[in-house]
PDB file of C-alpha atoms in Angstrom:
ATOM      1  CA  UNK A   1       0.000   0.000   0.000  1.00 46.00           C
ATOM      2  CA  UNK A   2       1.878   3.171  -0.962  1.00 43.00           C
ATOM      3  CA  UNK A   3       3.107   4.924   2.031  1.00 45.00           C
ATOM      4  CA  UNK A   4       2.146   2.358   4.306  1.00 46.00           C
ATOM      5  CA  UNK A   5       5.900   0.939   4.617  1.00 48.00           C
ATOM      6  CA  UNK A   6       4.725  -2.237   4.673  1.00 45.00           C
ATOM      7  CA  UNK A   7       4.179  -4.695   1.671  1.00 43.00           C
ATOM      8  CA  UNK A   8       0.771  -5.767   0.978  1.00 40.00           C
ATOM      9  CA  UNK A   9       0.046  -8.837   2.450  1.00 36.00           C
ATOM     10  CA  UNK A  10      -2.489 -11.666   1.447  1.00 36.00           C
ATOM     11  CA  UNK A  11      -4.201 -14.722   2.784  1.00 34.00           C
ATOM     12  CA  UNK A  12      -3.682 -18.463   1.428  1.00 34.00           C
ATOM     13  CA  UNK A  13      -1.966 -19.617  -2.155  1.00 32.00           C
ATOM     14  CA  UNK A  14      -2.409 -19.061  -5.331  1.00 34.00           C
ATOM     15  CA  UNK A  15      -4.705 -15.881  -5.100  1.00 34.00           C
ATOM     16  CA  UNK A  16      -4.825 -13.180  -7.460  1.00 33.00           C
ATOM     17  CA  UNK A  17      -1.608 -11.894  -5.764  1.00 34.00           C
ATOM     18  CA  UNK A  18      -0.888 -15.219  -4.357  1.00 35.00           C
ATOM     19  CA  UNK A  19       2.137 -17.178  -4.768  1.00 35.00           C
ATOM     20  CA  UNK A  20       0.379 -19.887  -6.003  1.00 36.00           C
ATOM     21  CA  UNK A  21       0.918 -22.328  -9.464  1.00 34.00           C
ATOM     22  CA  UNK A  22      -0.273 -20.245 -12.571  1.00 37.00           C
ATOM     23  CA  UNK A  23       0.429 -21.631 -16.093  1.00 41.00           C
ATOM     24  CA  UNK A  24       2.196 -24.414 -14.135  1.00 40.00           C
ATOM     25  CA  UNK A  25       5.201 -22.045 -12.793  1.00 45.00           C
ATOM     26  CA  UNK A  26       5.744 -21.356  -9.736  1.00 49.00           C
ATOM     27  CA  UNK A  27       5.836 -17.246  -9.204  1.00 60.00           C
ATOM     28  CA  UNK A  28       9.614 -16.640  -8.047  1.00 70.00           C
ATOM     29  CA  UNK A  29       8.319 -13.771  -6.113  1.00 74.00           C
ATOM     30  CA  UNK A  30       5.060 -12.869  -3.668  1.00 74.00           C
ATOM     31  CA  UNK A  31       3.771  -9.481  -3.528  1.00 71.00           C
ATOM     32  CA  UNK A  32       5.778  -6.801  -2.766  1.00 85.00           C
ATOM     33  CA  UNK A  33       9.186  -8.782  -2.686  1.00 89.00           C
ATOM     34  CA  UNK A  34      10.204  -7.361  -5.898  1.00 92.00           C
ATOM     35  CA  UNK A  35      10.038  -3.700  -4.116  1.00 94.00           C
ATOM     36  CA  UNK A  36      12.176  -4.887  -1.852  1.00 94.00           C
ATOM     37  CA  UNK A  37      14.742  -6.638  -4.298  1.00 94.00           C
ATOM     38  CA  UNK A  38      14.711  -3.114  -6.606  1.00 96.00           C
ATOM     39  CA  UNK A  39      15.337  -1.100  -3.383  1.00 96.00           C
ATOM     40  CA  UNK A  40      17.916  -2.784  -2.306  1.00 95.00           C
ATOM     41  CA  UNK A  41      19.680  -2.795  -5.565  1.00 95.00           C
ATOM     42  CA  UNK A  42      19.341   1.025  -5.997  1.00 97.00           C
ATOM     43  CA  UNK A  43      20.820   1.292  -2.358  1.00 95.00           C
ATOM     44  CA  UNK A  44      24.068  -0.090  -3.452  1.00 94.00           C
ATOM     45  CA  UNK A  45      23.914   1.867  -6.809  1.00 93.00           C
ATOM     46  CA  UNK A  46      21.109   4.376  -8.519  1.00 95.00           C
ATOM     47  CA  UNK A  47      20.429   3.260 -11.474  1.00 95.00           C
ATOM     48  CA  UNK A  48      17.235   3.481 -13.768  1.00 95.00           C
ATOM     49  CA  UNK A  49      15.185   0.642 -15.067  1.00 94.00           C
ATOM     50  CA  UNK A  50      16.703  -1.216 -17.475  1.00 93.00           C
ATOM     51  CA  UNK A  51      20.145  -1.586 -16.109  1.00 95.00           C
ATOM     52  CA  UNK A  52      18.088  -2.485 -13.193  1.00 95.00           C
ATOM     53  CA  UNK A  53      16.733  -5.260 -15.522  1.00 94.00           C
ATOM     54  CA  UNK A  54      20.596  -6.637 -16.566  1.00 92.00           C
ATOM     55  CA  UNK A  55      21.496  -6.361 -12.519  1.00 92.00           C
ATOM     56  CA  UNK A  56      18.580  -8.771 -11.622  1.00 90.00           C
ATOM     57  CA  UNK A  57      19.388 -10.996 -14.465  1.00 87.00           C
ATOM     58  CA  UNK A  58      22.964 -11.065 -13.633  1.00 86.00           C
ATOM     59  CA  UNK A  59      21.767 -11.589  -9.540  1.00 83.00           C
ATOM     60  CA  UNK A  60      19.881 -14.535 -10.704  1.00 81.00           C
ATOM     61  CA  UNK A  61      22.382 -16.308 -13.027  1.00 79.00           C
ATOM     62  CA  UNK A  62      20.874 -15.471 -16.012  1.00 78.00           C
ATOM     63  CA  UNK A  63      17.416 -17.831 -14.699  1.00 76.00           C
ATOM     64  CA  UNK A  64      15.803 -14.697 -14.278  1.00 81.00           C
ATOM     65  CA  UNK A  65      14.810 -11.199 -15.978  1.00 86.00           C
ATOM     66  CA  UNK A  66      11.609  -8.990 -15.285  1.00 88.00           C
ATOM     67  CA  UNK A  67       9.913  -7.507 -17.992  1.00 89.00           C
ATOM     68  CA  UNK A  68       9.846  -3.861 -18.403  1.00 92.00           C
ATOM     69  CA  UNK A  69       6.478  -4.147 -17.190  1.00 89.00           C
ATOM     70  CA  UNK A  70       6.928  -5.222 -13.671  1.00 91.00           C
ATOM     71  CA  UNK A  71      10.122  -3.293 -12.832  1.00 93.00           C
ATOM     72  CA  UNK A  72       8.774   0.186 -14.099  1.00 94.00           C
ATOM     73  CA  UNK A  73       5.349  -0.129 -12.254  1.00 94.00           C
ATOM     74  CA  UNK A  74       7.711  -1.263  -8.895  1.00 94.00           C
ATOM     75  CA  UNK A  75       9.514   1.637  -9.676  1.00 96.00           C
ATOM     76  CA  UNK A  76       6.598   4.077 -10.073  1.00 96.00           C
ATOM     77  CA  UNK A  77       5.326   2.363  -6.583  1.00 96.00           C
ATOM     78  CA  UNK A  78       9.105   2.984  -4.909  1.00 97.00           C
ATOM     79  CA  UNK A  79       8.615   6.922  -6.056  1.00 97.00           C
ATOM     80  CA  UNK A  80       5.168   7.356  -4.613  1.00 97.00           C
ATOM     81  CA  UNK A  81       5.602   5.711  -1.553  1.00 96.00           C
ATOM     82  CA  UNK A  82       8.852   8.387  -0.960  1.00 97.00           C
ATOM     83  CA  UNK A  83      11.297   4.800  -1.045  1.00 98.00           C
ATOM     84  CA  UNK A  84      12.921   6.215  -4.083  1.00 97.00           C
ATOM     85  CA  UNK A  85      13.410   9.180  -5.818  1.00 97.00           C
ATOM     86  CA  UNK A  86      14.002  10.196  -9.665  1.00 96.00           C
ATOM     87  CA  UNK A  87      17.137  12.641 -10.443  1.00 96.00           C
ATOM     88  CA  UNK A  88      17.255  12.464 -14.503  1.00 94.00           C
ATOM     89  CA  UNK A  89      20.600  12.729 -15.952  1.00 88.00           C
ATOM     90  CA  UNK A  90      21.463  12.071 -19.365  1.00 87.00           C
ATOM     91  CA  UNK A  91      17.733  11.796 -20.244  1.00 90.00           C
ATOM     92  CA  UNK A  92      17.940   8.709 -17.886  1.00 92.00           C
ATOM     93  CA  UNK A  93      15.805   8.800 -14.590  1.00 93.00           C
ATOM     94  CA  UNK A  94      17.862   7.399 -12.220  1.00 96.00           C
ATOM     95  CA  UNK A  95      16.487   5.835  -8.997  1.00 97.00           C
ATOM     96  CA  UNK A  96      18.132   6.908  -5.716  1.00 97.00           C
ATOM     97  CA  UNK A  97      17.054   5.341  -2.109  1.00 97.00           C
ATOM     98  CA  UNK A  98      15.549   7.565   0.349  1.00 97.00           C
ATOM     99  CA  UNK A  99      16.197   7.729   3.995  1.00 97.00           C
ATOM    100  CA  UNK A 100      12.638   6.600   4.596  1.00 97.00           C
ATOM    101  CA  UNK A 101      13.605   3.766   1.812  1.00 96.00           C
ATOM    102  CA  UNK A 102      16.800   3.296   4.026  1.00 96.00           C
ATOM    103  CA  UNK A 103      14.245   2.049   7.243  1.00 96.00           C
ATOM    104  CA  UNK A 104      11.875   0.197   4.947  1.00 95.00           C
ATOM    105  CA  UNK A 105      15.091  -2.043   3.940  1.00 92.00           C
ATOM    106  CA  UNK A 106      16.376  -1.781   7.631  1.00 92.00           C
ATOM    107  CA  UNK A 107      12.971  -2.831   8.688  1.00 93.00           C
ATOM    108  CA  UNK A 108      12.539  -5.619   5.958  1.00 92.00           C
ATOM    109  CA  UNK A 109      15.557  -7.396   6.234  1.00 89.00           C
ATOM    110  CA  UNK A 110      14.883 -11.127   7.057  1.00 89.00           C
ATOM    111  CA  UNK A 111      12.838 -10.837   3.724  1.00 89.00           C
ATOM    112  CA  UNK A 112      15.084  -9.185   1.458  1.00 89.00           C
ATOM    113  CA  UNK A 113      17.426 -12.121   2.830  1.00 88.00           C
ATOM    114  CA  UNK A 114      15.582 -14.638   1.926  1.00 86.00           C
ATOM    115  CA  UNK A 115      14.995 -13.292  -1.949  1.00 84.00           C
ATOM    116  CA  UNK A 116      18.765 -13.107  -2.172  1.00 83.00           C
ATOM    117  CA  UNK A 117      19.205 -16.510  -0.697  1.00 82.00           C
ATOM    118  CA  UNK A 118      16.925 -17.433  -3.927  1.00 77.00           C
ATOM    119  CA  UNK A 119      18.938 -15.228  -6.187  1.00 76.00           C
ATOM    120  CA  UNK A 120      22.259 -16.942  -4.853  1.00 74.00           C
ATOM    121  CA  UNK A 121      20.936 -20.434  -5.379  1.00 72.00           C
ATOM    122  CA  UNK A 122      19.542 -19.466  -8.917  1.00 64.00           C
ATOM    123  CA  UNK A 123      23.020 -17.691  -9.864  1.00 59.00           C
ATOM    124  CA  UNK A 124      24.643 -20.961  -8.932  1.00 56.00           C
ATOM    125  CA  UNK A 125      21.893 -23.326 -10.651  1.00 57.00           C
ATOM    126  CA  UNK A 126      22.571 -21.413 -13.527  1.00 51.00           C
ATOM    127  CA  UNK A 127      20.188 -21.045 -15.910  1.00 45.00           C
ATOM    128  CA  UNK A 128      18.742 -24.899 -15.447  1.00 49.00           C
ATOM    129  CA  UNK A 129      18.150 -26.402 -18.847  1.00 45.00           C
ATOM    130  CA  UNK A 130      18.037 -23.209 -20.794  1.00 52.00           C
ATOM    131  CA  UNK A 131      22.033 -23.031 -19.695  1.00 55.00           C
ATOM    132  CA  UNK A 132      23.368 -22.783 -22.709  1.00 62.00           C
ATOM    133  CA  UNK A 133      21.302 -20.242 -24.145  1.00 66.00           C
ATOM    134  CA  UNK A 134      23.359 -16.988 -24.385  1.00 76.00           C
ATOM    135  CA  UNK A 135      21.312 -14.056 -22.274  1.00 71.00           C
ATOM    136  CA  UNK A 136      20.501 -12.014 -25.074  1.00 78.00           C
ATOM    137  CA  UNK A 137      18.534 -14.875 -26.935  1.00 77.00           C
ATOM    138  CA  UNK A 138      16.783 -15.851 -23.550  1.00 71.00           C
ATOM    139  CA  UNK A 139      15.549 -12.073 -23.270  1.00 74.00           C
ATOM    140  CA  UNK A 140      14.795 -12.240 -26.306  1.00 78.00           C
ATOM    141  CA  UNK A 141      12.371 -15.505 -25.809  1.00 76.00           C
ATOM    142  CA  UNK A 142      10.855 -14.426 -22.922  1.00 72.00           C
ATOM    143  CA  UNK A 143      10.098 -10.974 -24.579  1.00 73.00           C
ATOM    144  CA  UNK A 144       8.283 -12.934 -26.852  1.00 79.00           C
ATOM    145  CA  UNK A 145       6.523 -14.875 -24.187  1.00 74.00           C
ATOM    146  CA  UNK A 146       5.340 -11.867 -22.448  1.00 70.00           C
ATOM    147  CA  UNK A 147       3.907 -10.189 -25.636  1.00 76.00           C
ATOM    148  CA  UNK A 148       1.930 -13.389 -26.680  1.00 77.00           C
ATOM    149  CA  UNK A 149       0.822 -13.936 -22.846  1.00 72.00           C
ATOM    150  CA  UNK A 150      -0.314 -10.109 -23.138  1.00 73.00           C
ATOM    151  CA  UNK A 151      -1.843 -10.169 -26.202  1.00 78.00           C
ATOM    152  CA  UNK A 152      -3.732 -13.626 -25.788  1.00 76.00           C
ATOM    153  CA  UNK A 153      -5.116 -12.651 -22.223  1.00 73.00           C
ATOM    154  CA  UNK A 154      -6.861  -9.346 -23.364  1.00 72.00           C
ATOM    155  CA  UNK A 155      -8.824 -11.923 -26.138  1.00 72.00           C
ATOM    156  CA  UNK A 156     -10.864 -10.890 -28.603  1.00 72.00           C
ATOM    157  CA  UNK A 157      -8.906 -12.124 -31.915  1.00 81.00           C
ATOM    158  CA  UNK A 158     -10.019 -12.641 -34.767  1.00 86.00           C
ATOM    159  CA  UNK A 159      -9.773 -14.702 -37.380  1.00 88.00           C
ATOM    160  CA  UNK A 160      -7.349 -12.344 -39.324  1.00 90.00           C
ATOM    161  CA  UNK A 161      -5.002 -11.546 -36.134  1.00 85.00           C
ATOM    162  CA  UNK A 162      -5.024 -14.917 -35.328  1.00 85.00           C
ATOM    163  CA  UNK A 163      -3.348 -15.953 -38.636  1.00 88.00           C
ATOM    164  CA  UNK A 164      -1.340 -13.080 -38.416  1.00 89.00           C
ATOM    165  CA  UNK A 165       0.117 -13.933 -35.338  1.00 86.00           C
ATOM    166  CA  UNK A 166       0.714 -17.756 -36.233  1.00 84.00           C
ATOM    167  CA  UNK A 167       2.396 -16.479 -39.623  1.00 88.00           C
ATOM    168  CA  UNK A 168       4.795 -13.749 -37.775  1.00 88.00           C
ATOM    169  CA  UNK A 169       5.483 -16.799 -35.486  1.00 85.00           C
ATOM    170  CA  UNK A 170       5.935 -19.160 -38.234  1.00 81.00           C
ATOM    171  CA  UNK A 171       8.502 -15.857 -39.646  1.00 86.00           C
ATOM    172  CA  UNK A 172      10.589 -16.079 -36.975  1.00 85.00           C
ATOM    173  CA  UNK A 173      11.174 -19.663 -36.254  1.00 82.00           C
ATOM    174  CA  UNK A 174      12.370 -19.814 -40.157  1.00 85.00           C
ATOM    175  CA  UNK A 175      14.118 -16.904 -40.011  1.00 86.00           C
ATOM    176  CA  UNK A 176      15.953 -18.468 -36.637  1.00 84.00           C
ATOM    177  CA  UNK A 177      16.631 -21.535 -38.113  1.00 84.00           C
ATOM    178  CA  UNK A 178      18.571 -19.798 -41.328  1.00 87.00           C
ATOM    179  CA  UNK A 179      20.936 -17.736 -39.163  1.00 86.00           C
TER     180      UNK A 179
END
């Protein structure tokens, strides 16, 4: 809840926030941990969003790398709640703890141990079976994931997008398997 200084919390598994199965995978983090993750990461260096992207991929091995849509919203969340604050430079906001942010990590910290304990044990699981896939090309894939998951859950395609979709698919795997 912003300004609250405390995460949201919620009741049982697999809710709508829930940490629950969905799709079959496990969420690798419950609500609010991610806040806490991002804060912590712009306490030992301000940064702005994308770099903090590359930082939590590198944290987690290469396993693991938010979307642009969950680390610019936890961003936006870190800002309003007075956790963070912006100072652009370079056209680049930059994120910069706040002493209130300081006490929120201070306060948090058996949690924020426990996600790095995860990010330590992903780092040195590597990336699993997708090991061998250079970090670029697994962005890439799950860049592609995210768009189709997006564009499939807000329904409503027709026939023609459909197709369209199949054939860009389609595209790319040939276009893949010629390089």
């Amino acid at each position: 809840m912003a300004g609250s200084g405390e995460p949201r919390r919620h009741h049982g598994r697999g809710g709508h926030h829930g940490g629950g199965r969905r799709g079959g995978r496990h969420r690798l983090f419950d609500y609010g941990e991610m806040r806490l993750l991002v804060l912590s990461l712009i306490a030992e260096k301000p940064t702005y969003g994308y770099e903090l992207i590359r930082m939590i991929e590198e944290k987690f091995g290469g396993s693991y790398a938010p979307s642009p849509g969950v680390i610019y919203p936890t961003l936006t969340w870190l800002d309003e709640a007075g956790y963070a604050r912006i100072v652009e430079a370079d056209g680049r906001k930059n994120y910069h703890i706040t002493p209130e942010g300081e006490a929120f990590l201070a306060a948090s910290r058996t949690a924020l141990d426990e996600i790095l304990a995860r990010a330590a044990t992903g780092a040195a699981e590597g990336r699993g079976g997708r090991k061998n896939v250079p970090m670029p090309v697994m962005r890439g894939m799950e860049n592609l994931r995210t768009a189709l998951r997006l564009r499939l859950r807000n329904g409503g395609l027709d026939t023609e997008a459909e197709e369209k979709i199949a054939a860009l698919l389609d595209d790319a795997a040939r276009a893949i398997g010629q390089v």
